[in-house]
PDB file of C-alpha atoms in Angstrom:
ATOM      1  CA  MET A   1      -6.380-186.228  52.281  1.00  0.00           C
ATOM      2  CA  LYS A   2      -8.884-189.014  51.547  1.00  0.00           C
ATOM      3  CA  GLN A   3      -6.660-191.470  53.406  1.00  0.00           C
ATOM      4  CA  GLN A   4      -6.657-189.156  56.426  1.00  0.00           C
ATOM      5  CA  ILE A   5     -10.453-188.956  56.342  1.00  0.00           C
ATOM      6  CA  ASP A   6     -10.690-192.745  56.041  1.00  0.00           C
ATOM      7  CA  GLN A   7      -8.366-193.098  59.011  1.00  0.00           C
ATOM      8  CA  ASP A   8     -10.414-190.668  61.037  1.00  0.00           C
ATOM      9  CA  ILE A   9     -13.507-192.765  60.317  1.00  0.00           C
ATOM     10  CA  LEU A  10     -11.683-195.975  61.231  1.00  0.00           C
ATOM     11  CA  LEU A  11     -10.471-194.347  64.439  1.00  0.00           C
ATOM     12  CA  GLN A  12     -13.958-193.283  65.400  1.00  0.00           C
ATOM     13  CA  GLN A  13     -15.320-196.750  64.638  1.00  0.00           C
ATOM     14  CA  ALA A  14     -12.506-198.349  66.646  1.00  0.00           C
ATOM     15  CA  ARG A  15     -13.318-196.061  69.587  1.00  0.00           C
ATOM     16  CA  ASP A  16     -16.910-197.222  69.329  1.00  0.00           C
ATOM     17  CA  GLY A  17     -15.680-200.773  69.790  1.00  0.00           C
ATOM     18  CA  ASN A  18     -15.450-201.925  66.185  1.00  0.00           C
ATOM     19  CA  SER A  19     -12.567-204.404  66.288  1.00  0.00           C
ATOM     20  CA  ARG A  20     -12.459-204.786  62.518  1.00  0.00           C
ATOM     21  CA  SER A  21     -11.758-201.057  62.111  1.00  0.00           C
ATOM     22  CA  PHE A  22      -9.032-201.230  64.729  1.00  0.00           C
ATOM     23  CA  ASN A  23      -7.452-204.160  62.893  1.00  0.00           C
ATOM     24  CA  GLN A  24      -7.541-202.171  59.662  1.00  0.00           C
ATOM     25  CA  LEU A  25      -5.680-199.338  61.358  1.00  0.00           C
ATOM     26  CA  VAL A  26      -3.104-201.819  62.595  1.00  0.00           C
ATOM     27  CA  LYS A  27      -2.649-203.219  59.111  1.00  0.00           C
ATOM     28  CA  LEU A  28      -2.139-199.732  57.703  1.00  0.00           C
ATOM     29  CA  HIS A  29       0.711-198.935  60.071  1.00  0.00           C
ATOM     30  CA  GLN A  30       2.207-202.244  61.200  1.00  0.00           C
ATOM     31  CA  SER A  31       5.056-202.410  58.666  1.00  0.00           C
ATOM     32  CA  ARG A  32       6.285-198.876  59.302  1.00  0.00           C
ATOM     33  CA  VAL A  33       6.178-199.367  63.056  1.00  0.00           C
ATOM     34  CA  TYR A  34       8.054-202.665  62.761  1.00  0.00           C
ATOM     35  CA  SER A  35      10.566-201.115  60.402  1.00  0.00           C
ATOM     36  CA  VAL A  36      11.370-198.253  62.775  1.00  0.00           C
ATOM     37  CA  ALA A  37      11.723-200.619  65.734  1.00  0.00           C
ATOM     38  CA  LEU A  38      13.919-203.021  63.790  1.00  0.00           C
ATOM     39  CA  ARG A  39      16.235-200.240  62.632  1.00  0.00           C
ATOM     40  CA  LEU A  40      16.497-198.864  66.136  1.00  0.00           C
ATOM     41  CA  LEU A  41      17.002-202.188  67.885  1.00  0.00           C
ATOM     42  CA  GLY A  42      18.686-204.321  65.239  1.00  0.00           C
ATOM     43  CA  SER A  43      16.914-207.406  66.531  1.00  0.00           C
ATOM     44  CA  GLN A  44      13.811-208.995  65.062  1.00  0.00           C
ATOM     45  CA  SER A  45      12.522-210.409  68.323  1.00  0.00           C
ATOM     46  CA  GLU A  46      12.894-207.094  70.150  1.00  0.00           C
ATOM     47  CA  ALA A  47      11.288-205.246  67.246  1.00  0.00           C
ATOM     48  CA  GLU A  48       8.372-207.666  67.501  1.00  0.00           C
ATOM     49  CA  ASP A  49       8.007-206.871  71.218  1.00  0.00           C
ATOM     50  CA  VAL A  50       7.926-203.161  70.427  1.00  0.00           C
ATOM     51  CA  LEU A  51       5.412-203.722  67.639  1.00  0.00           C
ATOM     52  CA  GLN A  52       3.068-205.457  70.072  1.00  0.00           C
ATOM     53  CA  GLU A  53       3.598-202.924  72.860  1.00  0.00           C
ATOM     54  CA  THR A  54       2.889-200.070  70.442  1.00  0.00           C
ATOM     55  CA  PHE A  55      -0.448-201.371  69.220  1.00  0.00           C
ATOM     56  CA  ILE A  56      -1.555-202.497  72.670  1.00  0.00           C
ATOM     57  CA  ALA A  57      -0.787-198.969  73.888  1.00  0.00           C
ATOM     58  CA  LEU A  58      -2.815-197.576  71.005  1.00  0.00           C
ATOM     59  CA  TYR A  59      -5.688-199.893  71.874  1.00  0.00           C
ATOM     60  CA  GLN A  60      -5.592-198.844  75.513  1.00  0.00           C
ATOM     61  CA  ASN A  61      -5.363-195.155  74.691  1.00  0.00           C
ATOM     62  CA  LEU A  62      -7.828-194.986  71.825  1.00  0.00           C
ATOM     63  CA  HIS A  63     -10.158-192.786  73.821  1.00  0.00           C
ATOM     64  CA  HIS A  64      -7.409-190.333  74.693  1.00  0.00           C
ATOM     65  CA  PHE A  65      -6.043-190.071  71.180  1.00  0.00           C
ATOM     66  CA  ARG A  66      -8.014-187.300  69.537  1.00  0.00           C
ATOM     67  CA  GLY A  67      -6.197-187.321  66.237  1.00  0.00           C
ATOM     68  CA  GLY A  68      -4.669-183.913  66.923  1.00  0.00           C
ATOM     69  CA  SER A  69      -1.375-185.295  65.796  1.00  0.00           C
ATOM     70  CA  LYS A  70      -1.477-187.735  62.942  1.00  0.00           C
ATOM     71  CA  LEU A  71      -1.845-191.351  63.923  1.00  0.00           C
ATOM     72  CA  ALA A  72       1.418-192.254  62.160  1.00  0.00           C
ATOM     73  CA  THR A  73       3.338-189.672  64.218  1.00  0.00           C
ATOM     74  CA  TYR A  74       1.699-190.903  67.413  1.00  0.00           C
ATOM     75  CA  LEU A  75       2.666-194.499  66.609  1.00  0.00           C
ATOM     76  CA  PHE A  76       6.224-193.465  65.726  1.00  0.00           C
ATOM     77  CA  ARG A  77       6.453-191.744  69.096  1.00  0.00           C
ATOM     78  CA  LEU A  78       5.277-194.855  70.930  1.00  0.00           C
ATOM     79  CA  ALA A  79       7.531-197.195  68.963  1.00  0.00           C
ATOM     80  CA  THR A  80      10.560-194.925  69.348  1.00  0.00           C
ATOM     81  CA  ASN A  81      10.043-194.508  73.082  1.00  0.00           C
ATOM     82  CA  PHE A  82       9.539-198.223  73.651  1.00  0.00           C
ATOM     83  CA  SER A  83      12.663-198.959  71.594  1.00  0.00           C
ATOM     84  CA  LEU A  84      14.797-196.391  73.418  1.00  0.00           C
ATOM     85  CA  MET A  85      13.582-197.747  76.756  1.00  0.00           C
ATOM     86  CA  LYS A  86      14.586-201.254  75.701  1.00  0.00           C
ATOM     87  CA  LEU A  87      18.007-200.023  74.646  1.00  0.00           C
ATOM     88  CA  ARG A  88      18.490-198.215  77.956  1.00  0.00           C
ATOM     89  CA  ARG A  89      17.492-201.341  79.867  1.00  0.00           C
ATOM     90  CA  SER A  90      19.852-203.582  77.934  1.00  0.00           C
ATOM     91  CA  LYS A  91      22.649-201.039  78.345  1.00  0.00           C
ATOM     92  CA  ARG A  92      22.085-201.066  82.109  1.00  0.00           C
ATOM     93  CA  ARG A  93      22.196-204.844  82.110  1.00  0.00           C
ATOM     94  CA  GLY A  94      25.348-204.564  80.062  1.00  0.00           C
ATOM     95  CA  SER A  95      23.977-207.106  77.658  1.00  0.00           C
ATOM     96  CA  ASP A  96      25.308-207.193  74.185  1.00  0.00           C
ATOM     97  CA  SER A  97      21.981-207.782  72.578  1.00  0.00           C
ATOM     98  CA  SER A  98      23.401-205.044  70.473  1.00  0.00           C
ATOM     99  CA  PRO A  99      22.580-204.890  66.931  1.00  0.00           C
ATOM    100  CA  LEU A 100      23.188-206.895  64.290  1.00  0.00           C
ATOM    101  CA  SER A 101      22.321-210.142  65.466  1.00  0.00           C
ATOM    102  CA  LEU A 102      21.356-209.326  61.902  1.00  0.00           C
ATOM    103  CA  ASN A 103      24.456-211.251  60.838  1.00  0.00           C
ATOM    104  CA  VAL A 104      25.932-208.364  59.077  1.00  0.00           C
ATOM    105  CA  ILE A 105      29.238-208.505  57.327  1.00  0.00           C
ATOM    106  CA  GLU A 106      32.156-206.938  59.109  1.00  0.00           C
ATOM    107  CA  GLU A 107      33.732-205.169  56.183  1.00  0.00           C
ATOM    108  CA  LEU A 108      32.383-202.902  53.524  1.00  0.00           C
ATOM    109  CA  PRO A 109      31.525-204.799  50.384  1.00  0.00           C
ATOM    110  CA  ASP A 110      33.858-205.090  47.448  1.00  0.00           C
ATOM    111  CA  LYS A 111      34.607-201.551  46.399  1.00  0.00           C
ATOM    112  CA  ALA A 112      35.034-202.640  42.827  1.00  0.00           C
ATOM    113  CA  ALA A 113      31.318-203.013  42.424  1.00  0.00           C
ATOM    114  CA  SER A 114      29.638-199.849  41.225  1.00  0.00           C
ATOM    115  CA  PRO A 115      27.611-198.059  43.902  1.00  0.00           C
ATOM    116  CA  LEU A 116      24.524-198.224  41.760  1.00  0.00           C
ATOM    117  CA  GLU A 117      24.729-201.996  41.585  1.00  0.00           C
ATOM    118  CA  SER A 118      25.519-202.131  45.242  1.00  0.00           C
ATOM    119  CA  LEU A 119      22.673-199.845  46.053  1.00  0.00           C
ATOM    120  CA  LEU A 120      20.374-202.568  44.886  1.00  0.00           C
ATOM    121  CA  SER A 121      22.145-205.349  46.699  1.00  0.00           C
ATOM    122  CA  SER A 122      20.964-206.638  50.024  1.00  0.00           C
ATOM    123  CA  GLU A 123      24.595-206.763  51.177  1.00  0.00           C
ATOM    124  CA  PHE A 124      24.915-203.034  50.767  1.00  0.00           C
ATOM    125  CA  ARG A 125      21.636-202.397  52.508  1.00  0.00           C
ATOM    126  CA  ALA A 126      22.976-204.498  55.358  1.00  0.00           C
ATOM    127  CA  VAL A 127      26.104-202.331  55.445  1.00  0.00           C
ATOM    128  CA  LEU A 128      23.977-199.200  55.701  1.00  0.00           C
ATOM    129  CA  ASP A 129      22.080-200.791  58.590  1.00  0.00           C
ATOM    130  CA  GLN A 130      25.304-201.900  60.206  1.00  0.00           C
ATOM    131  CA  GLN A 131      26.707-198.367  60.160  1.00  0.00           C
ATOM    132  CA  LEU A 132      23.423-197.064  61.512  1.00  0.00           C
ATOM    133  CA  GLN A 133      23.669-199.426  64.481  1.00  0.00           C
ATOM    134  CA  LYS A 134      27.020-197.901  65.439  1.00  0.00           C
ATOM    135  CA  LEU A 135      25.371-194.571  66.256  1.00  0.00           C
ATOM    136  CA  PRO A 136      24.248-193.776  69.815  1.00  0.00           C
ATOM    137  CA  ALA A 137      20.569-194.697  70.245  1.00  0.00           C
ATOM    138  CA  LYS A 138      19.076-191.215  70.070  1.00  0.00           C
ATOM    139  CA  ASP A 139      21.242-190.173  67.114  1.00  0.00           C
ATOM    140  CA  ARG A 140      20.152-193.338  65.334  1.00  0.00           C
ATOM    141  CA  ALA A 141      16.533-192.480  66.031  1.00  0.00           C
ATOM    142  CA  VAL A 142      17.039-189.067  64.440  1.00  0.00           C
ATOM    143  CA  VAL A 143      18.368-190.623  61.224  1.00  0.00           C
ATOM    144  CA  VAL A 144      15.691-193.326  61.145  1.00  0.00           C
ATOM    145  CA  LEU A 145      12.834-190.884  61.618  1.00  0.00           C
ATOM    146  CA  ARG A 146      14.180-188.002  59.530  1.00  0.00           C
ATOM    147  CA  ASP A 147      16.022-189.642  56.642  1.00  0.00           C
ATOM    148  CA  ILE A 148      14.508-193.107  56.372  1.00  0.00           C
ATOM    149  CA  GLU A 149      10.918-192.427  57.405  1.00  0.00           C
ATOM    150  CA  GLY A 150      10.899-188.903  56.000  1.00  0.00           C
ATOM    151  CA  LEU A 151       9.306-187.107  58.965  1.00  0.00           C
ATOM    152  CA  ASP A 152       9.874-183.374  59.095  1.00  0.00           C
ATOM    153  CA  GLY A 153      12.321-181.828  61.538  1.00  0.00           C
ATOM    154  CA  TRP A 154       9.670-180.563  63.954  1.00  0.00           C
ATOM    155  CA  GLN A 155       8.013-183.957  64.182  1.00  0.00           C
ATOM    156  CA  VAL A 156      11.326-185.692  64.880  1.00  0.00           C
ATOM    157  CA  ALA A 157      12.258-183.125  67.525  1.00  0.00           C
ATOM    158  CA  LYS A 158       8.860-183.520  69.203  1.00  0.00           C
ATOM    159  CA  ILE A 159       8.965-187.323  69.188  1.00  0.00           C
ATOM    160  CA  LEU A 160      12.413-187.347  70.766  1.00  0.00           C
ATOM    161  CA  GLY A 161      11.786-184.500  73.186  1.00  0.00           C
ATOM    162  CA  LEU A 162      14.473-182.326  71.632  1.00  0.00           C
ATOM    163  CA  THR A 163      14.571-178.709  70.564  1.00  0.00           C
ATOM    164  CA  LEU A 164      14.757-178.215  66.818  1.00  0.00           C
ATOM    165  CA  PRO A 165      18.371-176.933  66.917  1.00  0.00           C
ATOM    166  CA  ALA A 166      19.392-179.912  69.080  1.00  0.00           C
ATOM    167  CA  MET A 167      17.729-182.289  66.627  1.00  0.00           C
ATOM    168  CA  LYS A 168      19.488-180.613  63.678  1.00  0.00           C
ATOM    169  CA  SER A 169      22.801-180.822  65.419  1.00  0.00           C
ATOM    170  CA  LYS A 170      22.341-184.546  66.119  1.00  0.00           C
ATOM    171  CA  LEU A 171      21.256-185.097  62.527  1.00  0.00           C
ATOM    172  CA  HIS A 172      24.330-183.394  61.124  1.00  0.00           C
ATOM    173  CA  ARG A 173      26.662-185.224  63.489  1.00  0.00           C
ATOM    174  CA  SER A 174      25.076-188.564  62.613  1.00  0.00           C
ATOM    175  CA  ARG A 175      25.164-187.946  58.880  1.00  0.00           C
ATOM    176  CA  GLU A 176      28.804-186.942  59.163  1.00  0.00           C
ATOM    177  CA  PHE A 177      29.561-190.153  61.071  1.00  0.00           C
ATOM    178  CA  LEU A 178      27.808-192.252  58.430  1.00  0.00           C
ATOM    179  CA  ARG A 179      29.463-190.347  55.589  1.00  0.00           C
ATOM    180  CA  LYS A 180      32.867-190.911  57.093  1.00  0.00           C
ATOM    181  CA  ASN A 181      32.255-194.620  57.602  1.00  0.00           C
ATOM    182  CA  LEU A 182      30.933-195.079  54.086  1.00  0.00           C
ATOM    183  CA  SER A 183      33.353-192.720  52.382  1.00  0.00           C
ATOM    184  CA  GLY A 184      35.672-195.418  51.040  1.00  0.00           C
ATOM    185  CA  TYR A 185      32.737-196.807  49.230  1.00  0.00           C
ATOM    186  CA  LEU A 186      31.280-193.533  48.024  1.00  0.00           C
ATOM    187  CA  LYS A 187      34.472-192.253  46.440  1.00  0.00           C
ATOM    188  CA  ASP A 188      34.601-194.961  43.835  1.00  0.00           C
ATOM    189  CA  SER A 189      31.620-193.932  41.808  1.00  0.00           C
TER     190      SER A 189
ATOM    191  CA  MET B   1      35.678-182.962  57.118  1.00  0.00           C
ATOM    192  CA  PRO B   2      37.396-181.346  54.167  1.00  0.00           C
ATOM    193  CA  LYS B   3      41.169-181.239  54.175  1.00  0.00           C
ATOM    194  CA  ILE B   4      42.263-177.871  55.433  1.00  0.00           C
ATOM    195  CA  ILE B   5      45.150-175.797  54.174  1.00  0.00           C
ATOM    196  CA  SER B   6      45.318-172.708  56.363  1.00  0.00           C
ATOM    197  CA  LYS B   7      43.908-171.921  59.792  1.00  0.00           C
ATOM    198  CA  LYS B   8      41.681-169.274  58.318  1.00  0.00           C
ATOM    199  CA  ALA B   9      40.353-171.675  55.708  1.00  0.00           C
ATOM    200  CA  ASP B  10      39.871-174.289  58.442  1.00  0.00           C
ATOM    201  CA  HIS B  11      37.569-172.011  60.409  1.00  0.00           C
ATOM    202  CA  HIS B  12      35.689-170.961  57.302  1.00  0.00           C
ATOM    203  CA  CYS B  13      35.216-174.498  55.964  1.00  0.00           C
ATOM    204  CA  ARG B  14      34.109-175.853  59.318  1.00  0.00           C
ATOM    205  CA  ARG B  15      31.415-173.223  59.541  1.00  0.00           C
ATOM    206  CA  MET B  16      30.325-174.117  56.040  1.00  0.00           C
ATOM    207  CA  THR B  17      30.186-177.878  56.580  1.00  0.00           C
ATOM    208  CA  ALA B  18      27.962-177.392  59.619  1.00  0.00           C
ATOM    209  CA  ALA B  19      25.410-175.856  57.258  1.00  0.00           C
ATOM    210  CA  PHE B  20      25.553-178.621  54.638  1.00  0.00           C
ATOM    211  CA  SER B  21      22.938-180.771  56.352  1.00  0.00           C
ATOM    212  CA  GLU B  22      20.470-177.906  56.510  1.00  0.00           C
ATOM    213  CA  TYR B  23      21.216-177.088  52.900  1.00  0.00           C
ATOM    214  CA  LEU B  24      20.379-180.669  51.911  1.00  0.00           C
ATOM    215  CA  ASP B  25      17.108-180.419  53.829  1.00  0.00           C
ATOM    216  CA  LYS B  26      16.311-177.097  52.120  1.00  0.00           C
ATOM    217  CA  ASP B  27      16.255-175.599  55.596  1.00  0.00           C
ATOM    218  CA  LEU B  28      18.849-172.916  55.020  1.00  0.00           C
ATOM    219  CA  ARG B  29      18.005-169.251  54.562  1.00  0.00           C
ATOM    220  CA  LYS B  30      18.307-168.045  50.972  1.00  0.00           C
ATOM    221  CA  GLN B  31      21.219-165.752  51.711  1.00  0.00           C
ATOM    222  CA  LEU B  32      23.182-168.544  53.381  1.00  0.00           C
ATOM    223  CA  CYS B  33      22.382-170.922  50.514  1.00  0.00           C
ATOM    224  CA  ARG B  34      23.922-168.468  48.093  1.00  0.00           C
ATOM    225  CA  LYS B  35      26.999-168.068  50.295  1.00  0.00           C
ATOM    226  CA  LEU B  36      27.407-171.812  50.550  1.00  0.00           C
ATOM    227  CA  GLU B  37      26.976-172.343  46.810  1.00  0.00           C
ATOM    228  CA  ILE B  38      29.640-169.723  46.093  1.00  0.00           C
ATOM    229  CA  HIS B  39      31.958-171.411  48.578  1.00  0.00           C
ATOM    230  CA  LEU B  40      31.371-174.790  46.960  1.00  0.00           C
ATOM    231  CA  THR B  41      32.365-173.537  43.513  1.00  0.00           C
ATOM    232  CA  GLY B  42      35.708-172.360  44.870  1.00  0.00           C
ATOM    233  CA  CYS B  43      36.589-175.106  47.354  1.00  0.00           C
ATOM    234  CA  SER B  44      37.165-178.556  45.903  1.00  0.00           C
ATOM    235  CA  ASP B  45      37.602-180.174  49.343  1.00  0.00           C
ATOM    236  CA  CYS B  46      34.228-178.930  50.471  1.00  0.00           C
ATOM    237  CA  ARG B  47      32.719-179.964  47.148  1.00  0.00           C
ATOM    238  CA  MET B  48      33.942-183.502  47.658  1.00  0.00           C
ATOM    239  CA  TYR B  49      32.745-183.469  51.246  1.00  0.00           C
ATOM    240  CA  PHE B  50      29.348-182.156  50.226  1.00  0.00           C
ATOM    241  CA  ASP B  51      29.042-184.699  47.421  1.00  0.00           C
ATOM    242  CA  THR B  52      29.716-187.660  49.728  1.00  0.00           C
ATOM    243  CA  LEU B  53      27.413-186.264  52.413  1.00  0.00           C
ATOM    244  CA  LYS B  54      24.632-185.843  49.879  1.00  0.00           C
ATOM    245  CA  ARG B  55      25.088-189.375  48.603  1.00  0.00           C
ATOM    246  CA  THR B  56      25.082-190.799  52.107  1.00  0.00           C
ATOM    247  CA  VAL B  57      21.775-189.104  52.847  1.00  0.00           C
ATOM    248  CA  THR B  58      20.352-190.228  49.494  1.00  0.00           C
ATOM    249  CA  LEU B  59      21.303-193.831  50.262  1.00  0.00           C
ATOM    250  CA  TYR B  60      19.552-193.767  53.625  1.00  0.00           C
ATOM    251  CA  ARG B  61      16.529-192.067  52.120  1.00  0.00           C
ATOM    252  CA  SER B  62      16.306-194.841  49.551  1.00  0.00           C
ATOM    253  CA  LEU B  63      16.243-197.640  52.128  1.00  0.00           C
ATOM    254  CA  GLU B  64      13.035-199.570  51.865  1.00  0.00           C
ATOM    255  CA  GLN B  65      10.682-200.430  54.632  1.00  0.00           C
ATOM    256  CA  GLU B  66      11.446-203.721  56.347  1.00  0.00           C
ATOM    257  CA  THR B  67       8.917-206.405  55.546  1.00  0.00           C
ATOM    258  CA  LEU B  68       6.795-207.606  58.408  1.00  0.00           C
ATOM    259  CA  PRO B  69       7.156-211.397  58.621  1.00  0.00           C
ATOM    260  CA  LYS B  70       3.832-213.249  58.376  1.00  0.00           C
ATOM    261  CA  ASP B  71       4.364-215.028  61.697  1.00  0.00           C
ATOM    262  CA  THR B  72       5.069-211.744  63.428  1.00  0.00           C
ATOM    263  CA  GLU B  73       1.834-210.333  62.054  1.00  0.00           C
ATOM    264  CA  LYS B  74      -0.076-213.390  63.270  1.00  0.00           C
ATOM    265  CA  ARG B  75       1.353-213.057  66.765  1.00  0.00           C
ATOM    266  CA  LEU B  76       0.546-209.333  66.762  1.00  0.00           C
ATOM    267  CA  PHE B  77      -3.121-209.964  66.054  1.00  0.00           C
ATOM    268  CA  ALA B  78      -3.221-212.764  68.617  1.00  0.00           C
ATOM    269  CA  THR B  79      -1.848-210.332  71.234  1.00  0.00           C
ATOM    270  CA  ILE B  80      -4.407-207.697  70.269  1.00  0.00           C
ATOM    271  CA  LYS B  81      -7.179-210.277  70.530  1.00  0.00           C
ATOM    272  CA  LEU B  82      -5.988-211.243  73.982  1.00  0.00           C
ATOM    273  CA  ALA B  83      -5.885-207.603  75.118  1.00  0.00           C
ATOM    274  CA  ARG B  84      -9.386-207.116  73.766  1.00  0.00           C
ATOM    275  CA  SER B  85     -10.752-210.113  75.629  1.00  0.00           C
ATOM    276  CA  LYS B  86      -9.061-208.972  78.855  1.00  0.00           C
ATOM    277  CA  GLY B  87     -10.578-205.525  78.345  1.00  0.00           C
ATOM    278  CA  LYS B  88     -14.061-206.994  78.093  1.00  0.00           C
ATOM    279  CA  LYS B  89     -13.812-208.859  81.379  1.00  0.00           C
TER     280      LYS B  89
END
């Protein structure tokens, strides 16, 4: 609650032209915005582009943003839309800027390792990201926003321009896809 | 999907698995939750399916935020500064 009030004050100050307050807002949200973009795009340089586009858009629209929706949700919407646009463009170009320029391993890690150990390993985190990148862009966005970022169903549906049932259906389909692809690993615990 | 034995069970299990995601999100109506829980006690295939689905979701929920590289942050603030100066002109 206090954080929300602080953010409202920062927003007002930023609207009044206080650049320090705007920078503070950026600092509060920059990592989450970058994280969402990176998980959606799978490329650091493209995620950086989206990060910049998102905060420039915020800067340019400060006077229109009334705080009706939370700032975090607004930024997620911008970052998600910019990322999906990038993905659509690269698909049209037929470029394979596709994911995991993140140098991810091709195979699941050694199944002999216990999942708990693996859970902590960066290799396993990379595998989770790798499987995520195999989902169609919008399905991936549903998982990133709902499961990783912890937004509620309504927020995710709104950000992606989906009805709630459509969002739920995508979420279930995506989770099932990920479960299936990770199942060899999950069984061993 | 759980392994299916009969056609009737197939239909029943498929309907159940579609509700597992909502159950995990605590989005399912109470009556349906009860129905699903009863089904899970009697169907080992669905139990295994549910268990792996739950663990998959837990793993993704436990993923940490990516760290913003220092250089990326620097370039972000440089871009903002540039936009600000353009806005003033």
